Amino acid sequence: MSMNTTDTYTATATPAWYELALCAQTGPGFFFPEPGSSLRDAKKLCGACEGRKPCLDYALTNDERFGVWGGLSESERQALRRRP
């Protein structure tokens, strides 16, 4: 997240699953790559993570629109939301 002097930031509690998550040990750029970059490595790491399911639930509940969450890309999460 980019911060400047006009940004307002409100601290929120870290979700419990995040302490177990492999992404907590990896930089955010890994899960929020530049447009057109491969998501393969991020998805592979998510596949081995104990926090994958609660992470995905968090992303769907909070309408996270960017990055890899719970092993799914933006478009894959969007497709899940469209399912009845």
mmCIF file with all atom_site columns, N, CA and C in Angstrom, residues 18-82:
data_model
loop_
_atom_site.group_PDB
_atom_site.id
_atom_site.type_symbol
_atom_site.label_atom_id
_atom_site.label_alt_id
_atom_site.label_comp_id
_atom_site.label_asym_id
_atom_site.label_entity_id
_atom_site.label_seq_id
_atom_site.pdbx_PDB_ins_code
_atom_site.Cartn_x
_atom_site.Cartn_y
_atom_site.Cartn_z
_atom_site.occupancy
_atom_site.B_iso_or_equiv
_atom_site.pdbx_formal_charge
_atom_site.auth_seq_id
_atom_site.auth_comp_id
_atom_site.auth_asym_id
_atom_site.auth_atom_id
_atom_site.pdbx_PDB_model_num
ATOM 1   N N  . TYR A 1 18 ? -3.750  -15.516 9.507   1.00 0.00 ? 18 TYR A N  1
ATOM 2   C CA . TYR A 1 18 ? -2.562  -14.924 8.908   1.00 0.00 ? 18 TYR A CA 1
ATOM 3   C C  . TYR A 1 18 ? -1.279  -15.342 9.628   1.00 0.00 ? 18 TYR A C  1
ATOM 4   N N  . GLU A 1 19 ? -1.376  -15.602 10.919  1.00 0.00 ? 19 GLU A N  1
ATOM 5   C CA . GLU A 1 19 ? -0.193  -16.017 11.668  1.00 0.00 ? 19 GLU A CA 1
ATOM 6   C C  . GLU A 1 19 ? 0.336   -17.370 11.200  1.00 0.00 ? 19 GLU A C  1
ATOM 7   N N  . LEU A 1 20 ? -0.534  -18.213 10.663  1.00 0.00 ? 20 LEU A N  1
ATOM 8   C CA . LEU A 1 20 ? -0.132  -19.519 10.138  1.00 0.00 ? 20 LEU A CA 1
ATOM 9   C C  . LEU A 1 20 ? 0.214   -19.462 8.658   1.00 0.00 ? 20 LEU A C  1
ATOM 10  N N  . ALA A 1 21 ? -0.138  -18.386 8.010   1.00 0.00 ? 21 ALA A N  1
ATOM 11  C CA . ALA A 1 21 ? -0.035  -18.291 6.557   1.00 0.00 ? 21 ALA A CA 1
ATOM 12  C C  . ALA A 1 21 ? 1.403   -18.159 6.075   1.00 0.00 ? 21 ALA A C  1
ATOM 13  N N  . LEU A 1 22 ? 1.698   -18.835 4.991   1.00 0.00 ? 22 LEU A N  1
ATOM 14  C CA . LEU A 1 22 ? 3.021   -18.747 4.377   1.00 0.00 ? 22 LEU A CA 1
ATOM 15  C C  . LEU A 1 22 ? 3.282   -17.361 3.794   1.00 0.00 ? 22 LEU A C  1
ATOM 16  N N  . CYS A 1 23 ? 2.222   -16.663 3.415   1.00 0.00 ? 23 CYS A N  1
ATOM 17  C CA . CYS A 1 23 ? 2.394   -15.326 2.841   1.00 0.00 ? 23 CYS A CA 1
ATOM 18  C C  . CYS A 1 23 ? 2.921   -14.333 3.867   1.00 0.00 ? 23 CYS A C  1
ATOM 19  N N  . ALA A 1 24 ? 2.750   -14.625 5.153   1.00 0.00 ? 24 ALA A N  1
ATOM 20  C CA . ALA A 1 24 ? 3.269   -13.740 6.194   1.00 0.00 ? 24 ALA A CA 1
ATOM 21  C C  . ALA A 1 24 ? 4.794   -13.721 6.173   1.00 0.00 ? 24 ALA A C  1
ATOM 22  N N  . GLN A 1 25 ? 5.386   -14.718 5.542   1.00 0.00 ? 25 GLN A N  1
ATOM 23  C CA . GLN A 1 25 ? 6.841   -14.831 5.467   1.00 0.00 ? 25 GLN A CA 1
ATOM 24  C C  . GLN A 1 25 ? 7.383   -14.380 4.106   1.00 0.00 ? 25 GLN A C  1
ATOM 25  N N  . THR A 1 26 ? 6.501   -13.892 3.252   1.00 0.00 ? 26 THR A N  1
ATOM 26  C CA . THR A 1 26 ? 6.844   -13.511 1.888   1.00 0.00 ? 26 THR A CA 1
ATOM 27  C C  . THR A 1 26 ? 6.415   -12.067 1.660   1.00 0.00 ? 26 THR A C  1
ATOM 28  N N  . GLY A 1 27 ? 7.126   -11.356 0.855   1.00 0.00 ? 27 GLY A N  1
ATOM 29  C CA . GLY A 1 27 ? 6.763   -9.974  0.564   1.00 0.00 ? 27 GLY A CA 1
ATOM 30  C C  . GLY A 1 27 ? 5.469   -9.867  -0.220  1.00 0.00 ? 27 GLY A C  1
ATOM 31  N N  . PRO A 1 28 ? 4.753   -8.756  -0.074  1.00 0.00 ? 28 PRO A N  1
ATOM 32  C CA . PRO A 1 28 ? 3.472   -8.585  -0.765  1.00 0.00 ? 28 PRO A CA 1
ATOM 33  C C  . PRO A 1 28 ? 3.592   -8.573  -2.286  1.00 0.00 ? 28 PRO A C  1
ATOM 34  N N  . GLY A 1 29 ? 4.739   -8.192  -2.813  1.00 0.00 ? 29 GLY A N  1
ATOM 35  C CA . GLY A 1 29 ? 4.923   -8.177  -4.262  1.00 0.00 ? 29 GLY A CA 1
ATOM 36  C C  . GLY A 1 29 ? 4.766   -9.547  -4.889  1.00 0.00 ? 29 GLY A C  1
ATOM 37  N N  . PHE A 1 30 ? 4.993   -10.570 -4.115  1.00 0.00 ? 30 PHE A N  1
ATOM 38  C CA . PHE A 1 30 ? 4.840   -11.946 -4.571  1.00 0.00 ? 30 PHE A CA 1
ATOM 39  C C  . PHE A 1 30 ? 3.380   -12.258 -4.898  1.00 0.00 ? 30 PHE A C  1
ATOM 40  N N  . PHE A 1 31 ? 2.456   -11.704 -4.124  1.00 0.00 ? 31 PHE A N  1
ATOM 41  C CA . PHE A 1 31 ? 1.025   -11.971 -4.283  1.00 0.00 ? 31 PHE A CA 1
ATOM 42  C C  . PHE A 1 31 ? 0.286   -10.859 -5.025  1.00 0.00 ? 31 PHE A C  1
ATOM 43  N N  . PHE A 1 32 ? 0.984   -9.765  -5.271  1.00 0.00 ? 32 PHE A N  1
ATOM 44  C CA . PHE A 1 32 ? 0.435   -8.645  -6.028  1.00 0.00 ? 32 PHE A CA 1
ATOM 45  C C  . PHE A 1 32 ? 1.425   -8.270  -7.125  1.00 0.00 ? 32 PHE A C  1
ATOM 46  N N  . PRO A 1 33 ? 1.632   -9.195  -8.084  1.00 0.00 ? 33 PRO A N  1
ATOM 47  C CA . PRO A 1 33 ? 2.641   -8.958  -9.125  1.00 0.00 ? 33 PRO A CA 1
ATOM 48  C C  . PRO A 1 33 ? 2.194   -7.896  -10.127 1.00 0.00 ? 33 PRO A C  1
ATOM 49  N N  . GLU A 1 34 ? 3.144   -7.430  -10.892 1.00 0.00 ? 34 GLU A N  1
ATOM 50  C CA . GLU A 1 34 ? 2.859   -6.477  -11.968 1.00 0.00 ? 34 GLU A CA 1
ATOM 51  C C  . GLU A 1 34 ? 1.889   -7.107  -12.962 1.00 0.00 ? 34 GLU A C  1
ATOM 52  N N  . PRO A 1 35 ? 1.021   -6.307  -13.586 1.00 0.00 ? 35 PRO A N  1
ATOM 53  C CA . PRO A 1 35 ? 0.100   -6.842  -14.588 1.00 0.00 ? 35 PRO A CA 1
ATOM 54  C C  . PRO A 1 35 ? 0.846   -7.640  -15.659 1.00 0.00 ? 35 PRO A C  1
ATOM 55  N N  . GLY A 1 36 ? 0.314   -8.790  -15.992 1.00 0.00 ? 36 GLY A N  1
ATOM 56  C CA . GLY A 1 36 ? 0.907   -9.647  -17.004 1.00 0.00 ? 36 GLY A CA 1
ATOM 57  C C  . GLY A 1 36 ? 1.946   -10.617 -16.466 1.00 0.00 ? 36 GLY A C  1
ATOM 58  N N  . SER A 1 37 ? 2.323   -10.467 -15.196 1.00 0.00 ? 37 SER A N  1
ATOM 59  C CA . SER A 1 37 ? 3.302   -11.375 -14.582 1.00 0.00 ? 37 SER A CA 1
ATOM 60  C C  . SER A 1 37 ? 2.632   -12.691 -14.213 1.00 0.00 ? 37 SER A C  1
ATOM 61  N N  . SER A 1 38 ? 3.441   -13.705 -14.070 1.00 0.00 ? 38 SER A N  1
ATOM 62  C CA . SER A 1 38 ? 2.935   -15.030 -13.719 1.00 0.00 ? 38 SER A CA 1
ATOM 63  C C  . SER A 1 38 ? 2.482   -15.078 -12.261 1.00 0.00 ? 38 SER A C  1
ATOM 64  N N  . LEU A 1 39 ? 1.391   -15.771 -12.031 1.00 0.00 ? 39 LEU A N  1
ATOM 65  C CA . LEU A 1 39 ? 0.874   -16.000 -10.680 1.00 0.00 ? 39 LEU A CA 1
ATOM 66  C C  . LEU A 1 39 ? 1.202   -17.403 -10.198 1.00 0.00 ? 39 LEU A C  1
ATOM 67  N N  . ARG A 1 40 ? 1.877   -18.169 -11.032 1.00 0.00 ? 40 ARG A N  1
ATOM 68  C CA . ARG A 1 40 ? 2.142   -19.580 -10.752 1.00 0.00 ? 40 ARG A CA 1
ATOM 69  C C  . ARG A 1 40 ? 2.825   -19.802 -9.403  1.00 0.00 ? 40 ARG A C  1
ATOM 70  N N  . ASP A 1 41 ? 3.884   -19.055 -9.105  1.00 0.00 ? 41 ASP A N  1
ATOM 71  C CA . ASP A 1 41 ? 4.620   -19.260 -7.857  1.00 0.00 ? 41 ASP A CA 1
ATOM 72  C C  . ASP A 1 41 ? 3.777   -18.908 -6.636  1.00 0.00 ? 41 ASP A C  1
ATOM 73  N N  . ALA A 1 42 ? 3.023   -17.828 -6.719  1.00 0.00 ? 42 ALA A N  1
ATOM 74  C CA . ALA A 1 42 ? 2.154   -17.445 -5.603  1.00 0.00 ? 42 ALA A CA 1
ATOM 75  C C  . ALA A 1 42 ? 1.090   -18.513 -5.368  1.00 0.00 ? 42 ALA A C  1
ATOM 76  N N  . LYS A 1 43 ? 0.497   -19.013 -6.426  1.00 0.00 ? 43 LYS A N  1
ATOM 77  C CA . LYS A 1 43 ? -0.526  -20.051 -6.300  1.00 0.00 ? 43 LYS A CA 1
ATOM 78  C C  . LYS A 1 43 ? 0.062   -21.343 -5.739  1.00 0.00 ? 43 LYS A C  1
ATOM 79  N N  . LYS A 1 44 ? 1.285   -21.646 -6.127  1.00 0.00 ? 44 LYS A N  1
ATOM 80  C CA . LYS A 1 44 ? 1.948   -22.852 -5.627  1.00 0.00 ? 44 LYS A CA 1
ATOM 81  C C  . LYS A 1 44 ? 2.177   -22.740 -4.113  1.00 0.00 ? 44 LYS A C  1
ATOM 82  N N  . LEU A 1 45 ? 2.621   -21.583 -3.676  1.00 0.00 ? 45 LEU A N  1
ATOM 83  C CA . LEU A 1 45 ? 2.824   -21.363 -2.243  1.00 0.00 ? 45 LEU A CA 1
ATOM 84  C C  . LEU A 1 45 ? 1.495   -21.455 -1.494  1.00 0.00 ? 45 LEU A C  1
ATOM 85  N N  . CYS A 1 46 ? 0.452   -20.873 -2.043  1.00 0.00 ? 46 CYS A N  1
ATOM 86  C CA . CYS A 1 46 ? -0.870  -20.950 -1.425  1.00 0.00 ? 46 CYS A CA 1
ATOM 87  C C  . CYS A 1 46 ? -1.344  -22.400 -1.300  1.00 0.00 ? 46 CYS A C  1
ATOM 88  N N  . GLY A 1 47 ? -1.039  -23.204 -2.300  1.00 0.00 ? 47 GLY A N  1
ATOM 89  C CA . GLY A 1 47 ? -1.461  -24.602 -2.283  1.00 0.00 ? 47 GLY A CA 1
ATOM 90  C C  . GLY A 1 47 ? -0.869  -25.395 -1.137  1.00 0.00 ? 47 GLY A C  1
ATOM 91  N N  . ALA A 1 48 ? 0.268   -24.945 -0.608  1.00 0.00 ? 48 ALA A N  1
ATOM 92  C CA . ALA A 1 48 ? 0.927   -25.636 0.498   1.00 0.00 ? 48 ALA A CA 1
ATOM 93  C C  . ALA A 1 48 ? 0.609   -24.996 1.851   1.00 0.00 ? 48 ALA A C  1
ATOM 94  N N  . CYS A 1 49 ? -0.249  -24.005 1.869   1.00 0.00 ? 49 CYS A N  1
ATOM 95  C CA . CYS A 1 49 ? -0.502  -23.214 3.071   1.00 0.00 ? 49 CYS A CA 1
ATOM 96  C C  . CYS A 1 49 ? -1.713  -23.707 3.861   1.00 0.00 ? 49 CYS A C  1
ATOM 97  N N  . GLU A 1 50 ? -1.541  -23.790 5.177   1.00 0.00 ? 50 GLU A N  1
ATOM 98  C CA . GLU A 1 50 ? -2.644  -24.185 6.065   1.00 0.00 ? 50 GLU A CA 1
ATOM 99  C C  . GLU A 1 50 ? -3.738  -23.123 6.123   1.00 0.00 ? 50 GLU A C  1
ATOM 100 N N  . GLY A 1 51 ? -3.392  -21.895 5.825   1.00 0.00 ? 51 GLY A N  1
ATOM 101 C CA . GLY A 1 51 ? -4.358  -20.807 5.903   1.00 0.00 ? 51 GLY A CA 1
ATOM 102 C C  . GLY A 1 51 ? -5.105  -20.540 4.620   1.00 0.00 ? 51 GLY A C  1
ATOM 103 N N  . ARG A 1 52 ? -4.962  -21.412 3.635   1.00 0.00 ? 52 ARG A N  1
ATOM 104 C CA . ARG A 1 52 ? -5.550  -21.153 2.311   1.00 0.00 ? 52 ARG A CA 1
ATOM 105 C C  . ARG A 1 52 ? -7.064  -20.950 2.362   1.00 0.00 ? 52 ARG A C  1
ATOM 106 N N  . LYS A 1 53 ? -7.786  -21.835 3.004   1.00 0.00 ? 53 LYS A N  1
ATOM 107 C CA . LYS A 1 53 ? -9.258  -21.743 3.031   1.00 0.00 ? 53 LYS A CA 1
ATOM 108 C C  . LYS A 1 53 ? -9.736  -20.479 3.758   1.00 0.00 ? 53 LYS A C  1
ATOM 109 N N  . PRO A 1 54 ? -9.250  -20.198 4.973   1.00 0.00 ? 54 PRO A N  1
ATOM 110 C CA . PRO A 1 54 ? -9.711  -18.963 5.614   1.00 0.00 ? 54 PRO A CA 1
ATOM 111 C C  . PRO A 1 54 ? -9.256  -17.705 4.873   1.00 0.00 ? 54 PRO A C  1
ATOM 112 N N  . CYS A 1 55 ? -8.120  -17.770 4.198   1.00 0.00 ? 55 CYS A N  1
ATOM 113 C CA . CYS A 1 55 ? -7.655  -16.643 3.392   1.00 0.00 ? 55 CYS A CA 1
ATOM 114 C C  . CYS A 1 55 ? -8.625  -16.378 2.239   1.00 0.00 ? 55 CYS A C  1
ATOM 115 N N  . LEU A 1 56 ? -9.022  -17.437 1.561   1.00 0.00 ? 56 LEU A N  1
ATOM 116 C CA . LEU A 1 56 ? -9.980  -17.293 0.462   1.00 0.00 ? 56 LEU A CA 1
ATOM 117 C C  . LEU A 1 56 ? -11.318 -16.777 0.985   1.00 0.00 ? 56 LEU A C  1
ATOM 118 N N  . ASP A 1 57 ? -11.773 -17.317 2.094   1.00 0.00 ? 57 ASP A N  1
ATOM 119 C CA . ASP A 1 57 ? -13.022 -16.836 2.699   1.00 0.00 ? 57 ASP A CA 1
ATOM 120 C C  . ASP A 1 57 ? -12.931 -15.347 3.018   1.00 0.00 ? 57 ASP A C  1
ATOM 121 N N  . TYR A 1 58 ? -11.795 -14.939 3.572   1.00 0.00 ? 58 TYR A N  1
ATOM 122 C CA . TYR A 1 58 ? -11.570 -13.528 3.896   1.00 0.00 ? 58 TYR A CA 1
ATOM 123 C C  . TYR A 1 58 ? -11.663 -12.675 2.628   1.00 0.00 ? 58 TYR A C  1
ATOM 124 N N  . ALA A 1 59 ? -10.992 -13.099 1.577   1.00 0.00 ? 59 ALA A N  1
ATOM 125 C CA . ALA A 1 59 ? -10.972 -12.335 0.325   1.00 0.00 ? 59 ALA A CA 1
ATOM 126 C C  . ALA A 1 59 ? -12.365 -12.220 -0.282  1.00 0.00 ? 59 ALA A C  1
ATOM 127 N N  . LEU A 1 60 ? -13.134 -13.297 -0.241  1.00 0.00 ? 60 LEU A N  1
ATOM 128 C CA . LEU A 1 60 ? -14.482 -13.266 -0.799  1.00 0.00 ? 60 LEU A CA 1
ATOM 129 C C  . LEU A 1 60 ? -15.411 -12.402 0.055   1.00 0.00 ? 60 LEU A C  1
ATOM 130 N N  . THR A 1 61 ? -15.300 -12.520 1.361   1.00 0.00 ? 61 THR A N  1
ATOM 131 C CA . THR A 1 61 ? -16.133 -11.740 2.271   1.00 0.00 ? 61 THR A CA 1
ATOM 132 C C  . THR A 1 61 ? -15.837 -10.251 2.168   1.00 0.00 ? 61 THR A C  1
ATOM 133 N N  . ASN A 1 62 ? -14.569 -9.911  1.995   1.00 0.00 ? 62 ASN A N  1
ATOM 134 C CA . ASN A 1 62 ? -14.143 -8.513  1.963   1.00 0.00 ? 62 ASN A CA 1
ATOM 135 C C  . ASN A 1 62 ? -13.971 -7.957  0.556   1.00 0.00 ? 62 ASN A C  1
ATOM 136 N N  . ASP A 1 63 ? -14.411 -8.717  -0.425  1.00 0.00 ? 63 ASP A N  1
ATOM 137 C CA . ASP A 1 63 ? -14.385 -8.294  -1.827  1.00 0.00 ? 63 ASP A CA 1
ATOM 138 C C  . ASP A 1 63 ? -13.005 -7.802  -2.261  1.00 0.00 ? 63 ASP A C  1
ATOM 139 N N  . GLU A 1 64 ? -11.973 -8.590  -1.902  1.00 0.00 ? 64 GLU A N  1
ATOM 140 C CA . GLU A 1 64 ? -10.613 -8.269  -2.328  1.00 0.00 ? 64 GLU A CA 1
ATOM 141 C C  . GLU A 1 64 ? -10.544 -8.439  -3.841  1.00 0.00 ? 64 GLU A C  1
ATOM 142 N N  . ARG A 1 65 ? -10.183 -7.385  -4.527  1.00 0.00 ? 65 ARG A N  1
ATOM 143 C CA . ARG A 1 65 ? -10.209 -7.416  -5.991  1.00 0.00 ? 65 ARG A CA 1
ATOM 144 C C  . ARG A 1 65 ? -8.851  -7.537  -6.643  1.00 0.00 ? 65 ARG A C  1
ATOM 145 N N  . PHE A 1 66 ? -7.795  -7.475  -5.857  1.00 0.00 ? 66 PHE A N  1
ATOM 146 C CA . PHE A 1 66 ? -6.451  -7.515  -6.433  1.00 0.00 ? 66 PHE A CA 1
ATOM 147 C C  . PHE A 1 66 ? -5.613  -8.575  -5.747  1.00 0.00 ? 66 PHE A C  1
ATOM 148 N N  . GLY A 1 67 ? -4.688  -9.149  -6.494  1.00 0.00 ? 67 GLY A N  1
ATOM 149 C CA . GLY A 1 67 ? -3.739  -10.096 -5.941  1.00 0.00 ? 67 GLY A CA 1
ATOM 150 C C  . GLY A 1 67 ? -4.258  -11.513 -5.857  1.00 0.00 ? 67 GLY A C  1
ATOM 151 N N  . VAL A 1 68 ? -3.385  -12.383 -5.358  1.00 0.00 ? 68 VAL A N  1
ATOM 152 C CA . VAL A 1 68 ? -3.714  -13.793 -5.150  1.00 0.00 ? 68 VAL A CA 1
ATOM 153 C C  . VAL A 1 68 ? -4.117  -13.956 -3.693  1.00 0.00 ? 68 VAL A C  1
ATOM 154 N N  . TRP A 1 69 ? -5.293  -14.507 -3.474  1.00 0.00 ? 69 TRP A N  1
ATOM 155 C CA . TRP A 1 69 ? -5.820  -14.770 -2.132  1.00 0.00 ? 69 TRP A CA 1
ATOM 156 C C  . TRP A 1 69 ? -6.348  -16.194 -2.129  1.00 0.00 ? 69 TRP A C  1
ATOM 157 N N  . GLY A 1 70 ? -5.944  -16.972 -1.153  1.00 0.00 ? 70 GLY A N  1
ATOM 158 C CA . GLY A 1 70 ? -6.434  -18.346 -1.058  1.00 0.00 ? 70 GLY A CA 1
ATOM 159 C C  . GLY A 1 70 ? -6.115  -19.177 -2.286  1.00 0.00 ? 70 GLY A C  1
ATOM 160 N N  . GLY A 1 71 ? -5.075  -18.812 -2.999  1.00 0.00 ? 71 GLY A N  1
ATOM 161 C CA . GLY A 1 71 ? -4.664  -19.560 -4.176  1.00 0.00 ? 71 GLY A CA 1
ATOM 162 C C  . GLY A 1 71 ? -5.396  -19.202 -5.450  1.00 0.00 ? 71 GLY A C  1
ATOM 163 N N  . LEU A 1 72 ? -6.255  -18.193 -5.396  1.00 0.00 ? 72 LEU A N  1
ATOM 164 C CA . LEU A 1 72 ? -7.019  -17.805 -6.581  1.00 0.00 ? 72 LEU A CA 1
ATOM 165 C C  . LEU A 1 72 ? -6.695  -16.383 -7.019  1.00 0.00 ? 72 LEU A C  1
ATOM 166 N N  . SER A 1 73 ? -6.703  -16.179 -8.316  1.00 0.00 ? 73 SER A N  1
ATOM 167 C CA . SER A 1 73 ? -6.472  -14.857 -8.893  1.00 0.00 ? 73 SER A CA 1
ATOM 168 C C  . SER A 1 73 ? -7.751  -14.030 -8.813  1.00 0.00 ? 73 SER A C  1
ATOM 169 N N  . GLU A 1 74 ? -7.635  -12.782 -9.225  1.00 0.00 ? 74 GLU A N  1
ATOM 170 C CA . GLU A 1 74 ? -8.805  -11.894 -9.244  1.00 0.00 ? 74 GLU A CA 1
ATOM 171 C C  . GLU A 1 74 ? -9.939  -12.482 -10.071 1.00 0.00 ? 74 GLU A C  1
ATOM 172 N N  . SER A 1 75 ? -9.608  -12.939 -11.272 1.00 0.00 ? 75 SER A N  1
ATOM 173 C CA . SER A 1 75 ? -10.648 -13.453 -12.173 1.00 0.00 ? 75 SER A CA 1
ATOM 174 C C  . SER A 1 75 ? -11.255 -14.758 -11.641 1.00 0.00 ? 75 SER A C  1
ATOM 175 N N  . GLU A 1 76 ? -10.452 -15.579 -10.998 1.00 0.00 ? 76 GLU A N  1
ATOM 176 C CA . GLU A 1 76 ? -10.982 -16.830 -10.435 1.00 0.00 ? 76 GLU A CA 1
ATOM 177 C C  . GLU A 1 76 ? -11.924 -16.554 -9.254  1.00 0.00 ? 76 GLU A C  1
ATOM 178 N N  . ARG A 1 77 ? -11.578 -15.557 -8.433  1.00 0.00 ? 77 ARG A N  1
ATOM 179 C CA . ARG A 1 77 ? -12.485 -15.194 -7.330  1.00 0.00 ? 77 ARG A CA 1
ATOM 180 C C  . ARG A 1 77 ? -13.756 -14.572 -7.879  1.00 0.00 ? 77 ARG A C  1
ATOM 181 N N  . GLN A 1 78 ? -13.639 -13.787 -8.910  1.00 0.00 ? 78 GLN A N  1
ATOM 182 C CA . GLN A 1 78 ? -14.811 -13.161 -9.530  1.00 0.00 ? 78 GLN A CA 1
ATOM 183 C C  . GLN A 1 78 ? -15.751 -14.236 -10.069 1.00 0.00 ? 78 GLN A C  1
ATOM 184 N N  . ALA A 1 79 ? -15.195 -15.267 -10.679 1.00 0.00 ? 79 ALA A N  1
ATOM 185 C CA . ALA A 1 79 ? -16.015 -16.371 -11.198 1.00 0.00 ? 79 ALA A CA 1
ATOM 186 C C  . ALA A 1 79 ? -16.735 -17.092 -10.053 1.00 0.00 ? 79 ALA A C  1
ATOM 187 N N  . LEU A 1 80 ? -16.075 -17.250 -8.910  1.00 0.00 ? 80 LEU A N  1
ATOM 188 C CA . LEU A 1 80 ? -16.733 -17.872 -7.738  1.00 0.00 ? 80 LEU A CA 1
ATOM 189 C C  . LEU A 1 80 ? -17.911 -17.026 -7.257  1.00 0.00 ? 80 LEU A C  1
ATOM 190 N N  . ARG A 1 81 ? -17.743 -15.723 -7.272  1.00 0.00 ? 81 ARG A N  1
ATOM 191 C CA . ARG A 1 81 ? -18.817 -14.830 -6.812  1.00 0.00 ? 81 ARG A CA 1
ATOM 192 C C  . ARG A 1 81 ? -20.048 -14.918 -7.716  1.00 0.00 ? 81 ARG A C  1
ATOM 193 N N  . ARG A 1 82 ? -19.823 -15.198 -8.989  1.00 0.00 ? 82 ARG A N  1
ATOM 194 C CA . ARG A 1 82 ? -20.935 -15.255 -9.952  1.00 0.00 ? 82 ARG A CA 1
ATOM 195 C C  . ARG A 1 82 ? -21.746 -16.537 -9.826  1.00 0.00 ? 82 ARG A C  1
#
